[in-house]
Tab-separated table of C-alpha atoms in Angstrom:
chain	number	residue	atom	x	y	z
X	1	ILE	CA	70.222	13.269	-10.707
X	2	ALA	CA	72.542	16.105	-9.406
X	3	ASP	CA	69.001	16.530	-7.228
X	4	ARG	CA	68.724	14.868	-5.467
X	5	PHE	CA	72.353	12.630	-4.866
X	6	HIS	CA	75.379	13.643	-4.625
X	7	LEU	CA	77.348	11.888	-7.604
X	8	GLY	CA	81.085	11.460	-6.644
X	9	GLU	CA	84.287	9.331	-9.027
X	10	CYS	CA	83.194	7.061	-12.505
X	11	LEU	CA	84.082	4.145	-11.795
X	12	GLY	CA	83.820	2.946	-15.270
X	13	ARG	CA	82.697	3.315	-18.859
X	14	GLY	CA	80.881	0.314	-20.974
X	15	GLY	CA	79.200	1.122	-24.583
X	16	PHE	CA	76.219	2.254	-23.214
X	17	GLY	CA	77.172	4.420	-20.336
X	18	ALA	CA	78.926	4.754	-17.098
X	19	VAL	CA	78.753	3.961	-13.468
X	20	TYR	CA	79.379	6.330	-10.429
X	21	ALA	CA	80.068	6.460	-6.858
X	22	ALA	CA	77.293	8.564	-4.769
X	23	TYR	CA	75.276	9.145	-2.274
X	24	ASP	CA	71.907	9.731	-0.716
X	25	PRO	CA	71.560	12.064	1.713
X	26	LYS	CA	67.746	11.437	1.950
X	27	LEU	CA	68.466	7.958	3.080
X	28	ASP	CA	72.708	8.170	4.017
X	29	ARG	CA	73.894	5.550	2.166
X	30	ARG	CA	76.111	5.372	-0.610
X	31	VAL	CA	74.780	4.160	-3.668
X	32	ALA	CA	76.340	3.239	-7.557
X	33	ILE	CA	74.466	5.342	-10.483
X	34	LYS	CA	74.228	3.243	-13.358
X	35	GLN	CA	73.929	6.159	-16.198
X	36	LEU	CA	72.813	4.534	-19.782
X	37	VAL	CA	72.787	6.606	-22.980
X	38	PHE	CA	70.950	6.022	-25.801
X	39	ALA	CA	72.892	8.158	-28.114
X	40	ARG	CA	71.643	6.946	-31.384
X	41	ALA	CA	68.114	6.123	-30.425
X	42	GLU	CA	66.892	9.621	-30.114
X	43	GLY	CA	63.381	9.683	-29.948
X	44	ARG	CA	62.673	5.608	-28.838
X	45	ARG	CA	64.259	6.575	-25.777
X	46	ALA	CA	60.965	6.458	-23.906
X	47	ASP	CA	61.191	2.185	-25.595
X	48	ALA	CA	64.287	2.277	-23.247
X	49	ARG	CA	63.062	3.517	-20.026
X	50	ASN	CA	60.083	1.094	-20.471
X	51	ALA	CA	62.374	-1.711	-20.258
X	52	LEU	CA	64.462	-0.482	-17.418
X	53	VAL	CA	61.806	-0.449	-15.612
X	54	ALA	CA	60.446	-3.641	-16.559
X	55	GLU	CA	63.666	-5.417	-15.726
X	56	ALA	CA	64.326	-3.383	-12.236
X	57	ARG	CA	60.439	-4.149	-10.831
X	58	ALA	CA	61.055	-8.133	-12.102
X	59	MET	CA	64.769	-7.532	-10.505
X	60	ALA	CA	63.165	-6.009	-7.263
X	61	ARG	CA	60.957	-10.020	-6.524
X	62	VAL	CA	64.397	-10.906	-6.606
X	63	THR	CA	65.551	-12.384	-3.095
X	64	SER	CA	69.676	-13.356	-2.996
X	65	ALA	CA	72.257	-12.409	-1.565
X	66	HIS	CA	73.803	-12.981	-4.562
X	67	VAL	CA	72.503	-10.031	-6.337
X	68	ALA	CA	73.359	-7.008	-6.975
X	69	ARG	CA	70.160	-4.757	-5.063
X	70	VAL	CA	68.270	-1.992	-7.418
X	71	PHE	CA	66.967	1.209	-5.889
X	72	ASP	CA	65.586	3.349	-7.977
X	73	ILE	CA	65.594	4.054	-11.695
X	74	GLY	CA	64.907	7.617	-13.304
X	75	GLU	CA	65.594	9.738	-15.853
X	76	ALA	CA	67.789	12.255	-17.127
X	77	ASP	CA	68.808	15.170	-19.663
X	78	ALA	CA	71.433	12.410	-20.979
X	79	GLY	CA	68.837	9.892	-20.866
X	80	VAL	CA	67.636	7.100	-18.148
X	81	TYR	CA	69.792	5.649	-14.746
X	82	ILE	CA	69.805	2.673	-11.804
X	83	VAL	CA	70.626	3.616	-8.914
X	84	MET	CA	72.699	0.470	-7.022
X	85	GLU	CA	73.583	-0.811	-3.542
X	86	TYR	CA	77.388	-0.091	-3.601
X	87	LEU	CA	79.869	-2.449	-3.886
X	88	SER	CA	83.432	-2.054	-2.740
X	89	GLY	CA	84.798	-4.768	-4.826
X	90	PRO	CA	86.757	-6.476	-6.615
X	91	THR	CA	85.271	-7.712	-9.405
X	92	LEU	CA	85.662	-11.716	-10.075
X	93	ARG	CA	88.071	-10.715	-12.560
X	94	GLU	CA	89.835	-8.773	-10.620
X	95	TRP	CA	89.952	-10.987	-7.406
X	96	LEU	CA	90.940	-14.647	-10.734
X	97	ARG	CA	94.041	-11.735	-11.289
X	98	GLU	CA	95.820	-11.128	-8.090
X	99	ARG	CA	96.718	-14.726	-7.328
X	100	ARG	CA	96.582	-18.053	-8.776
X	101	ARG	CA	93.757	-18.882	-6.977
X	102	SER	CA	92.904	-23.572	-6.060
X	103	TRP	CA	89.962	-24.772	-8.183
X	104	ARG	CA	87.727	-25.280	-4.327
X	105	GLN	CA	88.427	-21.544	-3.984
X	106	VAL	CA	87.142	-20.777	-8.170
X	107	ILE	CA	84.385	-23.616	-7.463
X	108	ASP	CA	83.078	-21.558	-4.066
X	109	ALA	CA	82.827	-18.464	-5.149
X	110	PHE	CA	81.161	-19.725	-9.031
X	111	GLU	CA	78.986	-21.395	-6.954
X	112	ALA	CA	77.881	-18.251	-5.450
X	113	ALA	CA	77.397	-16.417	-8.361
X	114	GLY	CA	75.156	-19.110	-9.932
X	115	ARG	CA	72.590	-18.785	-6.886
X	116	GLY	CA	72.258	-15.101	-7.523
X	117	LEU	CA	71.866	-16.771	-11.285
X	118	ALA	CA	68.970	-19.052	-10.586
X	119	ALA	CA	67.195	-16.917	-7.939
X	120	ALA	CA	66.333	-14.575	-10.920
X	121	HIS	CA	65.906	-17.788	-13.387
X	122	ALA	CA	63.331	-18.564	-10.667
X	123	VAL	CA	60.585	-15.813	-11.381
X	124	GLY	CA	62.153	-15.131	-15.426
X	125	VAL	CA	64.780	-12.793	-15.134
X	126	ALA	CA	67.823	-13.360	-17.922
X	127	HIS	CA	71.064	-11.786	-17.330
X	128	LEU	CA	72.060	-12.692	-21.105
X	129	ASP	CA	75.980	-10.834	-20.201
X	130	PHE	CA	77.084	-13.300	-17.734
X	131	LYS	CA	81.374	-12.706	-17.087
X	132	PRO	CA	83.478	-12.070	-14.591
X	133	THR	CA	83.527	-8.176	-14.203
X	134	ASN	CA	79.505	-8.175	-14.132
X	135	VAL	CA	80.146	-9.599	-10.861
X	136	MET	CA	81.670	-8.300	-7.444
X	137	PHE	CA	82.235	-8.722	-4.264
X	138	ASP	CA	80.938	-6.998	-1.341
X	139	GLU	CA	82.197	-5.608	1.854
X	140	HIS	CA	82.019	-8.848	3.748
X	141	ASP	CA	83.295	-10.731	0.418
X	142	GLU	CA	80.273	-11.710	-0.400
X	143	ILE	CA	79.821	-12.338	-4.400
X	144	ARG	CA	76.976	-10.590	-5.801
X	145	VAL	CA	75.691	-10.642	-10.002
X	146	LEU	CA	75.067	-7.262	-11.230
X	147	ASP	CA	73.756	-5.468	-14.572
X	148	PHE	CA	70.798	-8.334	-15.145
X	149	GLY	CA	69.121	-7.739	-18.441
X	150	ILE	CA	71.438	-4.077	-19.235
X	151	ALA	CA	72.996	-5.471	-22.546
X	152	ARG	CA	69.804	-7.074	-23.661
X	153	ILE	CA	67.902	-3.819	-23.217
X	154	ALA	CA	70.521	-1.926	-24.399
X	155	ALA	CA	70.895	-3.905	-27.632
X	156	GLN	CA	67.531	-3.359	-27.803
X	157	ALA	CA	66.954	0.312	-28.316
X	158	VAL	CA	70.316	0.685	-30.593
X	159	ARG	CA	68.652	-2.165	-33.309
X	160	THR	CA	65.109	-0.074	-32.319
X	161	ALA	CA	66.996	3.051	-33.706
X	162	ASN	CA	68.630	1.068	-36.916
X	163	GLU	CA	65.587	-1.057	-37.683
X	164	ASP	CA	64.771	1.482	-40.656
X	165	THR	CA	68.635	1.384	-42.273
X	166	ASP	CA	70.847	-1.443	-43.358
X	167	GLU	CA	72.978	-1.391	-40.491
X	168	PRO	CA	73.782	-5.249	-38.789
X	169	ALA	CA	72.033	-5.213	-35.230
X	170	HIS	CA	73.489	-5.416	-32.299
X	171	LEU	CA	74.061	-8.766	-30.298
X	172	ALA	CA	73.044	-8.383	-26.762
X	173	GLY	CA	76.194	-9.898	-24.389
X	174	THR	CA	79.999	-10.030	-24.597
X	175	PRO	CA	81.172	-12.084	-27.853
X	176	ALA	CA	84.325	-14.185	-25.529
X	177	TYR	CA	81.246	-15.439	-24.048
X	178	MET	CA	78.391	-15.415	-26.300
X	179	SER	CA	75.750	-18.261	-26.141
X	180	PRO	CA	75.271	-19.560	-30.043
X	181	GLU	CA	72.409	-18.410	-29.769
X	182	GLN	CA	72.060	-15.030	-29.152
X	183	ASP	CA	75.277	-15.318	-31.892
X	184	ARG	CA	72.570	-15.746	-34.447
X	185	ALA	CA	70.591	-13.036	-32.943
X	186	GLU	CA	67.374	-15.873	-31.760
X	187	ALA	CA	65.542	-16.053	-28.297
X	188	ALA	CA	68.059	-16.594	-25.288
X	189	GLY	CA	67.280	-17.207	-21.626
X	190	PRO	CA	68.644	-19.220	-18.662
X	191	GLU	CA	70.310	-21.413	-20.550
X	192	SER	CA	72.297	-18.627	-22.179
X	193	ASP	CA	73.150	-18.040	-19.001
X	194	GLN	CA	74.268	-21.650	-18.147
X	195	PHE	CA	76.774	-21.630	-21.564
X	196	SER	CA	78.387	-17.981	-20.147
X	197	PHE	CA	78.849	-18.555	-16.630
X	198	CYS	CA	80.216	-22.010	-17.729
X	199	VAL	CA	82.479	-19.906	-20.275
X	200	ALA	CA	83.156	-17.964	-17.510
X	201	LEU	CA	83.847	-20.641	-15.187
X	202	PHE	CA	86.474	-22.842	-17.182
X	203	GLU	CA	88.689	-19.154	-17.972
X	204	ALA	CA	89.373	-19.514	-14.039
X	205	LEU	CA	90.119	-22.570	-14.174
X	206	PHE	CA	92.205	-23.172	-17.190
X	207	GLY	CA	93.000	-19.350	-17.244
X	208	ARG	CA	92.252	-19.062	-21.301
X	209	LEU	CA	88.742	-18.795	-23.033
X	210	PRO	CA	87.487	-22.307	-24.330
X	211	PHE	CA	86.951	-20.299	-27.796
X	212	GLN	CA	90.114	-18.385	-29.055
X	213	GLY	CA	89.261	-15.678	-32.076
X	214	ARG	CA	90.589	-12.622	-33.291
X	215	ASN	CA	86.576	-10.967	-34.214
X	216	HIS	CA	83.192	-11.745	-33.244
X	217	TYR	CA	82.484	-14.495	-36.878
X	218	ALA	CA	85.691	-16.151	-35.856
X	219	LEU	CA	84.682	-16.761	-32.256
X	220	ALA	CA	81.154	-18.150	-33.497
X	221	SER	CA	82.954	-20.332	-35.892
X	222	ALA	CA	85.043	-21.657	-32.907
X	223	ARG	CA	81.983	-22.740	-30.371
X	224	LEU	CA	80.171	-24.997	-33.488
X	225	VAL	CA	83.281	-27.156	-32.614
X	226	GLU	CA	83.533	-29.977	-29.288
X	227	LEU	CA	85.399	-28.467	-27.262
X	228	ASP	CA	88.185	-32.021	-26.489
X	229	ALA	CA	88.627	-32.919	-22.469
X	230	ASP	CA	92.410	-34.309	-24.175
X	231	ARG	CA	93.032	-31.832	-25.585
X	232	VAL	CA	92.363	-29.538	-22.533
X	233	ARG	CA	94.924	-31.368	-20.390
X	234	GLU	CA	97.584	-30.529	-22.748
X	235	ASP	CA	97.211	-27.507	-21.218
X	236	GLY	CA	98.457	-28.086	-18.342
X	237	ARG	CA	96.458	-26.682	-15.143
X	238	GLU	CA	96.360	-30.337	-13.519
X	239	SER	CA	95.022	-29.663	-10.386
X	240	VAL	CA	91.191	-29.554	-11.939
X	241	PRO	CA	89.876	-32.965	-11.512
X	242	ASP	CA	88.394	-34.686	-14.158
X	243	TRP	CA	85.174	-34.813	-12.934
X	244	LEU	CA	85.230	-30.402	-12.990
X	245	LEU	CA	86.242	-30.420	-16.479
X	246	ALA	CA	83.466	-33.388	-17.532
X	247	VAL	CA	80.793	-30.929	-16.264
X	248	VAL	CA	81.984	-27.792	-17.485
X	249	LEU	CA	82.972	-29.048	-20.962
X	250	ARG	CA	78.854	-30.463	-20.813
């Protein structure tokens, strides 16, 4: 990576790698580089890289102002990396926490993110880890969705490395926002993104997650119970219209 890019500060770390601010001297632009490290998938890195290349090619077909652009993909000693457009932020979560937003402001932001998801779905790409931290504002305050498919690819890489062991399969996604079919490690697609989208939207509107649980299994059980509109109303946020609550709960 250092041969091509000038790496800057680390913007964040996750379970499968880190994101760095960087400068591309060849094209004279700032970029973000997500480096994915599959330490436990030693010997299977080619599979992970092939999956990432396929995902990047698919994302290159997405034409939406609300999806973060992927510029390049490469391989380094530590794993594989993706070169993306640099977004100055904040994330959608940070934006929501800055101050209490009206339901109209929330809907405007989520509508933009939804358009990004829809554009990806139109070319056969599902996100499978939609959550407020995977949505960012650019320098013009436009919404961009990022990290399409990365959670699934990372989970597949670890699962492949562990296929001959008794260790449990790693699920793609974030438990609090995960759809029931992802919980069961079944086939997931656009409908799964819609479920995660509405979990995040509920949280933005009401200040809490719709499903409560201290661990993955408790969350899975909570998702089996139908949400009650009257009980949701008891928690306040009377400004949210009934029609909007009904759509999100459905």
